[in-house]
mmCIF file of C-alpha atoms in Angstrom:
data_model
loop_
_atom_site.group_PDB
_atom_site.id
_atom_site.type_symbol
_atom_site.label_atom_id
_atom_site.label_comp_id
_atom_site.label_asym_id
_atom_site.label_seq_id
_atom_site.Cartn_x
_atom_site.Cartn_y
_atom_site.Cartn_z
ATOM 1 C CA UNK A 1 14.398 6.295 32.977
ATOM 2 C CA UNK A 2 10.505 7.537 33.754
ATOM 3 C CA UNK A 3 8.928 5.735 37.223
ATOM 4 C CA UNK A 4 5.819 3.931 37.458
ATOM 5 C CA UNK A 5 3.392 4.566 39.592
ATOM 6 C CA UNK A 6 5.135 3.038 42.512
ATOM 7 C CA UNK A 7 8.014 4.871 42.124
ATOM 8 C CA UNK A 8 10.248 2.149 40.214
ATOM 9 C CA UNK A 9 12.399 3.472 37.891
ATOM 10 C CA UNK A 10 10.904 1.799 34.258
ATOM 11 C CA UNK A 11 12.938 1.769 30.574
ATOM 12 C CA UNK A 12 11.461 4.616 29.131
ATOM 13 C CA UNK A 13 8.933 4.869 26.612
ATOM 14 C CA UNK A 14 8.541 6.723 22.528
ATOM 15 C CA UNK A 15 5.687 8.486 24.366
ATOM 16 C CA UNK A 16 8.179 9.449 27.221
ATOM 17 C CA UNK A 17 10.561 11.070 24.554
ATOM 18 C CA UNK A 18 7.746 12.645 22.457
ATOM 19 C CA UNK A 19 6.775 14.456 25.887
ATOM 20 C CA UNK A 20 10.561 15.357 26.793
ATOM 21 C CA UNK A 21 10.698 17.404 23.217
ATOM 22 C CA UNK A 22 6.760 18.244 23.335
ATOM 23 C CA UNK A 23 5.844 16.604 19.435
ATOM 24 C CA UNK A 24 3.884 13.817 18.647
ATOM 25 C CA UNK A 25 4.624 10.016 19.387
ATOM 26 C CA UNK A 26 4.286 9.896 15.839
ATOM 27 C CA UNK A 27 7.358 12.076 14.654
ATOM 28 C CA UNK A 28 8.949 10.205 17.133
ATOM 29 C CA UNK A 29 8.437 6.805 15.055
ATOM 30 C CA UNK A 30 9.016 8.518 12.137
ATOM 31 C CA UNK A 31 12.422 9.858 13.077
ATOM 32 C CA UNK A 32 13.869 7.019 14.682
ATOM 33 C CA UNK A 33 12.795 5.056 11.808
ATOM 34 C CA UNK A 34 14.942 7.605 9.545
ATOM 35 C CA UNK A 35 11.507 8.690 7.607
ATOM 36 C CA UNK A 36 13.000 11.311 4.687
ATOM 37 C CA UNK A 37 9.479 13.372 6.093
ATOM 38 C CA UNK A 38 11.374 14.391 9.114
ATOM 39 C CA UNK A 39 14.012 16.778 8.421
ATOM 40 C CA UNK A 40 17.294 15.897 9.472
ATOM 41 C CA UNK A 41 17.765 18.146 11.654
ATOM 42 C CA UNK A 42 14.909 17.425 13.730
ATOM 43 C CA UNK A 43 15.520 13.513 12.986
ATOM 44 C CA UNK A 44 19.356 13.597 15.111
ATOM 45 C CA UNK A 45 17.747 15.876 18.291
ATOM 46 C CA UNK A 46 15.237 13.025 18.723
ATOM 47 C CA UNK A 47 17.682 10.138 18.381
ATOM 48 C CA UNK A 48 20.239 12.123 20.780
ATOM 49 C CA UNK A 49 17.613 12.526 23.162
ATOM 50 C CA UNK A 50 16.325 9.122 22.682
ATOM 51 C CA UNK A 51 19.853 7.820 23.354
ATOM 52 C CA UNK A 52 20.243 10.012 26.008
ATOM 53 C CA UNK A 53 16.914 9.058 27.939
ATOM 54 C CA UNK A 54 17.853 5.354 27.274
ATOM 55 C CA UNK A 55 15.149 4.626 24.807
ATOM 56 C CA UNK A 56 16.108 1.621 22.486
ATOM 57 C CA UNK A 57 13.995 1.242 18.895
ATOM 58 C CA UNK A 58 12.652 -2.562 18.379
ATOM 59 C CA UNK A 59 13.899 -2.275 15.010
ATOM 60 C CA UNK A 60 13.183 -5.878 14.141
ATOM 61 C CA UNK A 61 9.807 -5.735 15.066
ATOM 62 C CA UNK A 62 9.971 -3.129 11.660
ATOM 63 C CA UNK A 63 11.030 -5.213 9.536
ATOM 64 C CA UNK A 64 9.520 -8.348 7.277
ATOM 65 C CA UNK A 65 10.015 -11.664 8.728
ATOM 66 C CA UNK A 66 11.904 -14.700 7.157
ATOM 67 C CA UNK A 67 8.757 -16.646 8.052
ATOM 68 C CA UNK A 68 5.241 -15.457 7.586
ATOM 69 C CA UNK A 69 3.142 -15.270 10.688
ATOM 70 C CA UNK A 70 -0.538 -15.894 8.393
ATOM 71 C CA UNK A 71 -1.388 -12.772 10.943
ATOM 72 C CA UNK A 72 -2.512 -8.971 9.419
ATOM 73 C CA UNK A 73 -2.064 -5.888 11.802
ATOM 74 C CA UNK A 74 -5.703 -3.669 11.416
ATOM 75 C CA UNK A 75 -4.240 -0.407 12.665
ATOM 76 C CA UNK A 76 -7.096 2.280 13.635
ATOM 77 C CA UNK A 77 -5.942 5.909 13.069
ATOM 78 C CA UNK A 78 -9.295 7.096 15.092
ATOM 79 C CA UNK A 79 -9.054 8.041 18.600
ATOM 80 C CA UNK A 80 -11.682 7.023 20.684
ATOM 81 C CA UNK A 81 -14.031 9.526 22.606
ATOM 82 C CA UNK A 82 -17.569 9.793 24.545
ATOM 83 C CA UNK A 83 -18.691 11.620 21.456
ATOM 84 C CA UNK A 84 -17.022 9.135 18.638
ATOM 85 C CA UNK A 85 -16.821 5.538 19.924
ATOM 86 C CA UNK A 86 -15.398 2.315 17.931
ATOM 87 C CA UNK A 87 -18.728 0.611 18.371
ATOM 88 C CA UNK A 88 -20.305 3.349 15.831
ATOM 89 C CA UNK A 89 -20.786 1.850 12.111
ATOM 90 C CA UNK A 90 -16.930 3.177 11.222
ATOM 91 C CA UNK A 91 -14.857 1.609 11.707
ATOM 92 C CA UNK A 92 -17.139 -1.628 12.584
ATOM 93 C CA UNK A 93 -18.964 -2.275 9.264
ATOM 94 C CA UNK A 94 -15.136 -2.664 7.767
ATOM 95 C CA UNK A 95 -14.004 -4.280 10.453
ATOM 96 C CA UNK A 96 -16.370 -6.858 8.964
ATOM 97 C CA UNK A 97 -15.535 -7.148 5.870
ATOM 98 C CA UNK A 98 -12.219 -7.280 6.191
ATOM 99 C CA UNK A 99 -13.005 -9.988 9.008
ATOM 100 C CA UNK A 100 -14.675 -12.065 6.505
ATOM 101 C CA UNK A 101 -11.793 -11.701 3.931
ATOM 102 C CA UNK A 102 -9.088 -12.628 6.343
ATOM 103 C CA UNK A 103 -10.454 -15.418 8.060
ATOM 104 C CA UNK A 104 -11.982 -16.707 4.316
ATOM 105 C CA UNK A 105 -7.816 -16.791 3.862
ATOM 106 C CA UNK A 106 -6.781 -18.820 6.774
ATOM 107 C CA UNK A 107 -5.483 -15.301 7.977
ATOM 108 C CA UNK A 108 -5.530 -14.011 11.776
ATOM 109 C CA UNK A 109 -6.086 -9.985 12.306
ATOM 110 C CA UNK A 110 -4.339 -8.068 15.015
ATOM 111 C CA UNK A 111 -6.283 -4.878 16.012
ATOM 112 C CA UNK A 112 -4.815 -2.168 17.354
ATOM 113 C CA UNK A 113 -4.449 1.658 17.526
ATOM 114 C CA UNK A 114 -2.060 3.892 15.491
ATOM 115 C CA UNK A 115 -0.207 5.055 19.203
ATOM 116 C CA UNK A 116 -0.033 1.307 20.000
ATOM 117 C CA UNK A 117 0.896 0.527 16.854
ATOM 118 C CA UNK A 118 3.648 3.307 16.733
ATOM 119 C CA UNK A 119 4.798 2.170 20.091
ATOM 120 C CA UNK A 120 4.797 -1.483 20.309
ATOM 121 C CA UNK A 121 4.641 -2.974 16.989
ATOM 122 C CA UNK A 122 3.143 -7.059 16.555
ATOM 123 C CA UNK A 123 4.600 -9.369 14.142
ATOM 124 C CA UNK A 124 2.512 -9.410 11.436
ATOM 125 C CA UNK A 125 3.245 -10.063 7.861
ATOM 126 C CA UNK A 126 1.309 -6.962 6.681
ATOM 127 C CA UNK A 127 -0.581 -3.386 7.601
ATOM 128 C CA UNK A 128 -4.443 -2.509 6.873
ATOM 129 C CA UNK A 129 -4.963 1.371 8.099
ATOM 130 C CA UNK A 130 -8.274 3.132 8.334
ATOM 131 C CA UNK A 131 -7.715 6.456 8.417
ATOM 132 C CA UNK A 132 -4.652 8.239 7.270
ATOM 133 C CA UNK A 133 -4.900 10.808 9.810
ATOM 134 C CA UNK A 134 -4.128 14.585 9.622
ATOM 135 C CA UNK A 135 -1.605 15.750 6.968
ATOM 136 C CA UNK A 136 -1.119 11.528 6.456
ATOM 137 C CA UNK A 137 1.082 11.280 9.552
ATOM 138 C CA UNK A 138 -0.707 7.565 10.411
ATOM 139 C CA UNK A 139 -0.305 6.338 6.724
ATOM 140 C CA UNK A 140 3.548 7.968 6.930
ATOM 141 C CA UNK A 141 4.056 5.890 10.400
ATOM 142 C CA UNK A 142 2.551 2.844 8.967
ATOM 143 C CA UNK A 143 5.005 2.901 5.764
ATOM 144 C CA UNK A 144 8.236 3.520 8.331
ATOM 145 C CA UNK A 145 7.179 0.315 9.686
ATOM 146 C CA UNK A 146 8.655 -1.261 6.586
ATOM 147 C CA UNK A 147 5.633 -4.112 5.620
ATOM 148 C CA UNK A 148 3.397 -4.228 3.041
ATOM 149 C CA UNK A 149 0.050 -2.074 4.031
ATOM 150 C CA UNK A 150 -2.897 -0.911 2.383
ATOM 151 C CA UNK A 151 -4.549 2.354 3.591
ATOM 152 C CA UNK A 152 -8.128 3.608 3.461
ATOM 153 C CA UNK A 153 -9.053 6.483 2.465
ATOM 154 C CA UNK A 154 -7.862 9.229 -0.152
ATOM 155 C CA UNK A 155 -4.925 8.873 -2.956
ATOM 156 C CA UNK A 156 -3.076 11.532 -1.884
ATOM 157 C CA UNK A 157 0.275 10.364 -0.407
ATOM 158 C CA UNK A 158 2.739 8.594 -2.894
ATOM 159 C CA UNK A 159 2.180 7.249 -6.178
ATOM 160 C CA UNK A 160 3.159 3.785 -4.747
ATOM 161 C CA UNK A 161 1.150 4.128 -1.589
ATOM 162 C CA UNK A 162 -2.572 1.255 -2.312
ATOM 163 C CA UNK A 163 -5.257 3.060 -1.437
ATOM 164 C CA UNK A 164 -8.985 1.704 -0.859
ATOM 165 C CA UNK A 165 -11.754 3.824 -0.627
ATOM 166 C CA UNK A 166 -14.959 5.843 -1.841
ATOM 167 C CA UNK A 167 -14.993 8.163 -4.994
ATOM 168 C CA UNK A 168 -15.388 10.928 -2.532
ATOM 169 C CA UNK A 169 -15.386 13.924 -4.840
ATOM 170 C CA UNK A 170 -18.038 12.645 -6.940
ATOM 171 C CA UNK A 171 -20.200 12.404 -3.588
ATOM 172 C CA UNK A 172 -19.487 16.162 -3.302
ATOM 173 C CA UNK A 173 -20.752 16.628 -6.706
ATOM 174 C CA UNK A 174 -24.091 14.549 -6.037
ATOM 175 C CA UNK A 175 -24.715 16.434 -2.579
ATOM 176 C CA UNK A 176 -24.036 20.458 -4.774
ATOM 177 C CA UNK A 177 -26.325 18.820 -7.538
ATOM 178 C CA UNK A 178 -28.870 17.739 -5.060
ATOM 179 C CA UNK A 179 -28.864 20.982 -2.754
ATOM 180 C CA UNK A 180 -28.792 23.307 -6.269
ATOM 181 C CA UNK A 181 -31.571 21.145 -7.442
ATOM 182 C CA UNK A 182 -33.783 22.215 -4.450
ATOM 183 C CA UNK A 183 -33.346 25.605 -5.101
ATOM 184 C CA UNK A 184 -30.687 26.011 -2.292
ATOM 185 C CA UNK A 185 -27.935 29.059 -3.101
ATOM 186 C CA UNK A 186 -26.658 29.716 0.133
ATOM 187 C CA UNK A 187 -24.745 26.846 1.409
ATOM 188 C CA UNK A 188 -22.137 25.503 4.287
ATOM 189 C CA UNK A 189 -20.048 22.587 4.679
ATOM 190 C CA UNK A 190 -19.075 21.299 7.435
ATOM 191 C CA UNK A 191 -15.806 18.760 8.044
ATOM 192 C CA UNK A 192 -12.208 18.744 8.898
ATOM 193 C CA UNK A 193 -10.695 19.201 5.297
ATOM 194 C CA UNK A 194 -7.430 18.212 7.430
ATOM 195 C CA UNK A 195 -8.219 15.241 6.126
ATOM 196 C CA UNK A 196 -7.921 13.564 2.954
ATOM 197 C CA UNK A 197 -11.415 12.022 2.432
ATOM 198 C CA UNK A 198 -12.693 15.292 3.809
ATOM 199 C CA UNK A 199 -10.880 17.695 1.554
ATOM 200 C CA UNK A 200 -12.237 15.603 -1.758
ATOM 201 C CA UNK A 201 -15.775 15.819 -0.580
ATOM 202 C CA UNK A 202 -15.199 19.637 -0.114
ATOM 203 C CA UNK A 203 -13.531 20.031 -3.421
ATOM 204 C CA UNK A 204 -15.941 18.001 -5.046
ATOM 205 C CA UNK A 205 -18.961 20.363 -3.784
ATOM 206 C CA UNK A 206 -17.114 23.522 -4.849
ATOM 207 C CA UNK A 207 -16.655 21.465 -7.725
ATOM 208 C CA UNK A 208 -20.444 20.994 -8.733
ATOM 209 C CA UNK A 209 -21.792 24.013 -7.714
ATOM 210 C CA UNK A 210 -19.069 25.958 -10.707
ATOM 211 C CA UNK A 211 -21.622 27.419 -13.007
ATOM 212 C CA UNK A 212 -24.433 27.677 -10.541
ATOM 213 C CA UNK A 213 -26.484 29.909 -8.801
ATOM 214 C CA UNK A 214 -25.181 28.788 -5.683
ATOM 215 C CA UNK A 215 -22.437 29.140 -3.675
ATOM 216 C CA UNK A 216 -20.670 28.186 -0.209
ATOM 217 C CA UNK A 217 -21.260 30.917 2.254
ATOM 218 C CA UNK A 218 -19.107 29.327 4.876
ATOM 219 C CA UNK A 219 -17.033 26.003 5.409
ATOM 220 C CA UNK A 220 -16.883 25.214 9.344
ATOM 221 C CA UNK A 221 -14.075 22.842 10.514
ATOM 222 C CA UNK A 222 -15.725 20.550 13.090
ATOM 223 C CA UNK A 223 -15.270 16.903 14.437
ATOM 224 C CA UNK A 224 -16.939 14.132 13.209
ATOM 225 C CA UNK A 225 -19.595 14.125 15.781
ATOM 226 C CA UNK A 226 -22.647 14.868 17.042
ATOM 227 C CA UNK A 227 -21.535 17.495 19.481
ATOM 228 C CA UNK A 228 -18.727 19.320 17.367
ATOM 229 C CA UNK A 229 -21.224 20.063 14.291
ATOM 230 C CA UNK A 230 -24.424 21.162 17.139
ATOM 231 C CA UNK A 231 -21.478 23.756 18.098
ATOM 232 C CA UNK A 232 -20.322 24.560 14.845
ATOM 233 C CA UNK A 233 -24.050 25.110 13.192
ATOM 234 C CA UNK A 234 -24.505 27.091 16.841
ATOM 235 C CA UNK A 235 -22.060 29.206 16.065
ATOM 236 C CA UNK A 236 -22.535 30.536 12.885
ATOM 237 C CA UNK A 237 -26.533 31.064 13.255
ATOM 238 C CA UNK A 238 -25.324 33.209 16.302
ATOM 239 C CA UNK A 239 -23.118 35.255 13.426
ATOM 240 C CA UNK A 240 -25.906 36.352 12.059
ATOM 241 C CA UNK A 241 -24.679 33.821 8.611
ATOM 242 C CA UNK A 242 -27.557 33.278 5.966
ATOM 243 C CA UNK A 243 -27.632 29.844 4.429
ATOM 244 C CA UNK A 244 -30.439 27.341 3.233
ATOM 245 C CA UNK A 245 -28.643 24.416 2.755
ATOM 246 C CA UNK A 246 -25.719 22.269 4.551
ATOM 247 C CA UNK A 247 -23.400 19.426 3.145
ATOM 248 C CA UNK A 248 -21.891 17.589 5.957
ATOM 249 C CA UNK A 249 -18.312 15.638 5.833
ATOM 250 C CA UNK A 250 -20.194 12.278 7.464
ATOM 251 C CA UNK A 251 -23.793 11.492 9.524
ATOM 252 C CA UNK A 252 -23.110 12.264 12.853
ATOM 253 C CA UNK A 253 -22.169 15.583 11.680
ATOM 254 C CA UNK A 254 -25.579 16.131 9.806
ATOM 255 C CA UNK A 255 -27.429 15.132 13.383
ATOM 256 C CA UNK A 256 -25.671 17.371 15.209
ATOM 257 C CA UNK A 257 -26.313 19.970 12.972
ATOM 258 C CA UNK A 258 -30.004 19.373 12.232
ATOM 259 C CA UNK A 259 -30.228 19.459 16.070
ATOM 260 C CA UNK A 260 -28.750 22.252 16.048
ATOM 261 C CA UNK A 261 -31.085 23.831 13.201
ATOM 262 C CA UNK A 262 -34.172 22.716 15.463
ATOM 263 C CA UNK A 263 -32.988 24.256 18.722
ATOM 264 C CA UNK A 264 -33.035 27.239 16.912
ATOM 265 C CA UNK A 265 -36.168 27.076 15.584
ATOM 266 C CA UNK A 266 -35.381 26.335 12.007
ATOM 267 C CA UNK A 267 -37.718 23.754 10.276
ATOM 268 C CA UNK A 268 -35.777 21.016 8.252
ATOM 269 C CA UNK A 269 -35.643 20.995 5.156
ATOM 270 C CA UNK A 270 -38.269 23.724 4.700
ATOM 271 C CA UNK A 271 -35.690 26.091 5.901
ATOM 272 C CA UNK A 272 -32.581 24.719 5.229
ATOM 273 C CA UNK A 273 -31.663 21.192 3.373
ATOM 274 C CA UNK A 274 -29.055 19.158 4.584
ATOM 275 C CA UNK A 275 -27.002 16.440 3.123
ATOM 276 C CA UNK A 276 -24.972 13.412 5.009
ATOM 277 C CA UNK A 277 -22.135 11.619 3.831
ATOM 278 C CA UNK A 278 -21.543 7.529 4.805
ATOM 279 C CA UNK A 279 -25.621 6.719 4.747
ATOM 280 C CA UNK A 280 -24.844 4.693 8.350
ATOM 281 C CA UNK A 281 -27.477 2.496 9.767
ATOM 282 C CA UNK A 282 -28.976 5.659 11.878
ATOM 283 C CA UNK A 283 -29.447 7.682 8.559
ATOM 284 C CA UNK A 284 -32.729 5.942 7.928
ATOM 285 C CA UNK A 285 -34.370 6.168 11.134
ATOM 286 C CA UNK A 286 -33.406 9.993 12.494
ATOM 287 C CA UNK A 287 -35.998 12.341 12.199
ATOM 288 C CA UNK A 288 -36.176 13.553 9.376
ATOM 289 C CA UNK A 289 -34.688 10.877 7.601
ATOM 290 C CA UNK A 290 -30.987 12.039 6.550
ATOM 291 C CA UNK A 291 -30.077 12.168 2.542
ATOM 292 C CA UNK A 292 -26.740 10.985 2.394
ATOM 293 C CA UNK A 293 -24.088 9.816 -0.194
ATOM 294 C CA UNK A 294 -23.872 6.267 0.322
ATOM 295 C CA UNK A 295 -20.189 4.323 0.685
ATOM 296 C CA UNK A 296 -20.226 0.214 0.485
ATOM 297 C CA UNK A 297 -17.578 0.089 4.022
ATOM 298 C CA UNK A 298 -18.161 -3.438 3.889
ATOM 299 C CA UNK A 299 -17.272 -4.180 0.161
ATOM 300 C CA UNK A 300 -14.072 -1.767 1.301
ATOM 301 C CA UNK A 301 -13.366 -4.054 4.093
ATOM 302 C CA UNK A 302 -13.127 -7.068 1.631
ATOM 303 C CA UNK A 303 -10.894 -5.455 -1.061
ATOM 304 C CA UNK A 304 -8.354 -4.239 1.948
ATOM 305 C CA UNK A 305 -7.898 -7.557 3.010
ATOM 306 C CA UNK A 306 -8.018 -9.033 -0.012
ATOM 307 C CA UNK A 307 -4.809 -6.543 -1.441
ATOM 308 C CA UNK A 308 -2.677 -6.833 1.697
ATOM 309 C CA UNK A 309 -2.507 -10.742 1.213
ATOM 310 C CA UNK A 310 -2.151 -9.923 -2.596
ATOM 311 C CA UNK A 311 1.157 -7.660 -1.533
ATOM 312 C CA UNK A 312 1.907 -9.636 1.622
ATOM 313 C CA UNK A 313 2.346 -13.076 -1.519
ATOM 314 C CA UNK A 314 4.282 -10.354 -4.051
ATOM 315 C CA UNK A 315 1.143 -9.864 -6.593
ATOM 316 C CA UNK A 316 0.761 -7.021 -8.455
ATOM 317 C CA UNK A 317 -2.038 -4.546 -6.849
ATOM 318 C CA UNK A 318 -3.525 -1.119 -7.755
ATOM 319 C CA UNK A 319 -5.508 1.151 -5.501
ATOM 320 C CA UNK A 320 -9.172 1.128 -6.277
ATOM 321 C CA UNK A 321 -12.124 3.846 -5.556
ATOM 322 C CA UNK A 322 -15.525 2.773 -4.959
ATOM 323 C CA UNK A 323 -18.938 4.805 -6.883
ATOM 324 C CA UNK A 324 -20.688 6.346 -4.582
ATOM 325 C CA UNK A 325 -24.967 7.110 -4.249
ATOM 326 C CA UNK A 326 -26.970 9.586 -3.338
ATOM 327 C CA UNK A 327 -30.013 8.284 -1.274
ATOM 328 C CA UNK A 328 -32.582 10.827 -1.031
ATOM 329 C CA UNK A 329 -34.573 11.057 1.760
ATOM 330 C CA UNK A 330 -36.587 13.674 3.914
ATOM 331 C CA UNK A 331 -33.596 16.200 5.304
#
């Protein structure tokens, strides 16, 4: 038993047996839900010490319900921060579409977080997920749950898994042909490739610069914010690192690092050229301008909700990527 904060001995928690083994809340779920990506091994320490602890699994709150509950879980994988709040257009602008789908449907929506979601489950009759989260651990918790879900993102966990999201390797493509078509041969990208979305944009800029006279110099892991691209621009300027043009993972990561360009005295884009990814309401009025490969999030808000209640009523549903644009503008 763990105490509260008057003392009182309280049934413990999944996050109070995560922190007895030191893993993620996560693996927890996974194990105790008997998730074939947990070894087994690792899958009987955490239900001994769950057992041990006196932790009991809600199990029914897993599983679908004899009667439907007209009510869809919208599971965030994000984790809020100063630098990266929920207000900013993602996840909002799908938010709203899949709002208007849902409530088109006679539908309710549950929001919630994947730790909340992990932890204390609501009756719902299906799962939308933004976010898969690194090396898919939200999408994996999401499927131990046992309801129907649709993910968005990237199409890289199982065949079977529906999947909505953005053709992101062809907005790779556009931002090497744009940057090569400037004249740019030294180039960085910047993202956490951890992540599925991330990795196709990166692939898909290697991808279109094969057969040019340009090349990646350097590909910087950073959040996907303001602050963590200013420090990861910062740092490679300071290493001395030649490069004329950046592709960035997603917007706020192409304003931190044309702030970071500036402080340093380099003129955008007559020095270097930098490229955007999402083309969020801010794109159009930071200075410069940001280029950036446009995604529809609120079309992708409509076709999540509109496949869960497909799978959630036993219709047939495939996974379906959006096109993507380049809008050109001054950066």
């Amino acid at each position: 038993m763990s105490r509260n904060g008057h003392g009182e001995r309280t049934r413990p928690t999944m996050a109070d047996v995560a922190r007895e083994l030191g893993v993620a809340k996560i693996t927890v779920s996974r194990a105790l839900s008997d998730h074939a990506t947990v070894k087994e091994s690792t899958r009987k320490l955490i239900r001994e010490t769950a057992e041990r602890m006196g932790y009991r699994l809600n199990v029914s709150a897993r599983n679908l319900r004899q009667q439907r509950t007209r009510t869809i879980a919208v599971v965030i994988e994000m984790a809020p921060s100063h630098d990266r709040l929920m207000s900013e257009p993602y996840p909002l602008s799908l938010l709203g579409g899949i709002m208007q789908e849902l409530t088109a449907a006679g539908q309710n929506m549950v929001l919630t977080t994947i730790d909340l979601f992990a932890e204390h489950p609501p009756s719902t009759d299906g799962v939308i997920l933004l976010g898969q989260g690194v090396h898919d651990d939200a999408a994996a918790a999401v499927e131990a749950m046992g309801l129907p879900y649709v993910v968005w993102g990237a199409a890289h966990g199982p065949p079977e898994r529906i999947v909505v999201g953005s053709d992101n390797r062809a907005g790779g493509r556009l931002a090497a042909d744009y940057l090569s078509g400037r004249g740019r041969r030294q180039l960085l990208f910047l993202g956490d490739t951890q992540h599925g979305e991330v990795e196709d944009r990166s692939s898909g800029f290697a991808d279109g610069l094969v057969g040019r006279d340009a090349a990646i110099v350097a590909q910087l892991a950073c959040a996907f914010t303001v602050a963590g691209a200013r420090e990861a621009v910062t740092h490679v300027i300071e290493q001395g690192t030649s490069f004329d043009g950046i592709f960035c993972a997603n917007d706020a990561i192409a304003m931190g690092a044309i702030d970071a360009l500036v402080a340093h005295g380099r003129s955008v884009p007559a020095d270097v050229s930098v490229v955007g990814f999402d083309d969020s309401p801010g794109a159009s009025i930071f200075s410069p301008k940001l280029t950036s490969v446009r995604q529809d999030w609120a079309l992708g808000g409509v076709l999540l909700a509109q496949k869960v209640l497909d799978l959630v009523g036993g219709r047939a549903v495939e996974s379906h990527m959006m096109p993507v644009q380049l809008v050109a503008r001054e950066s």
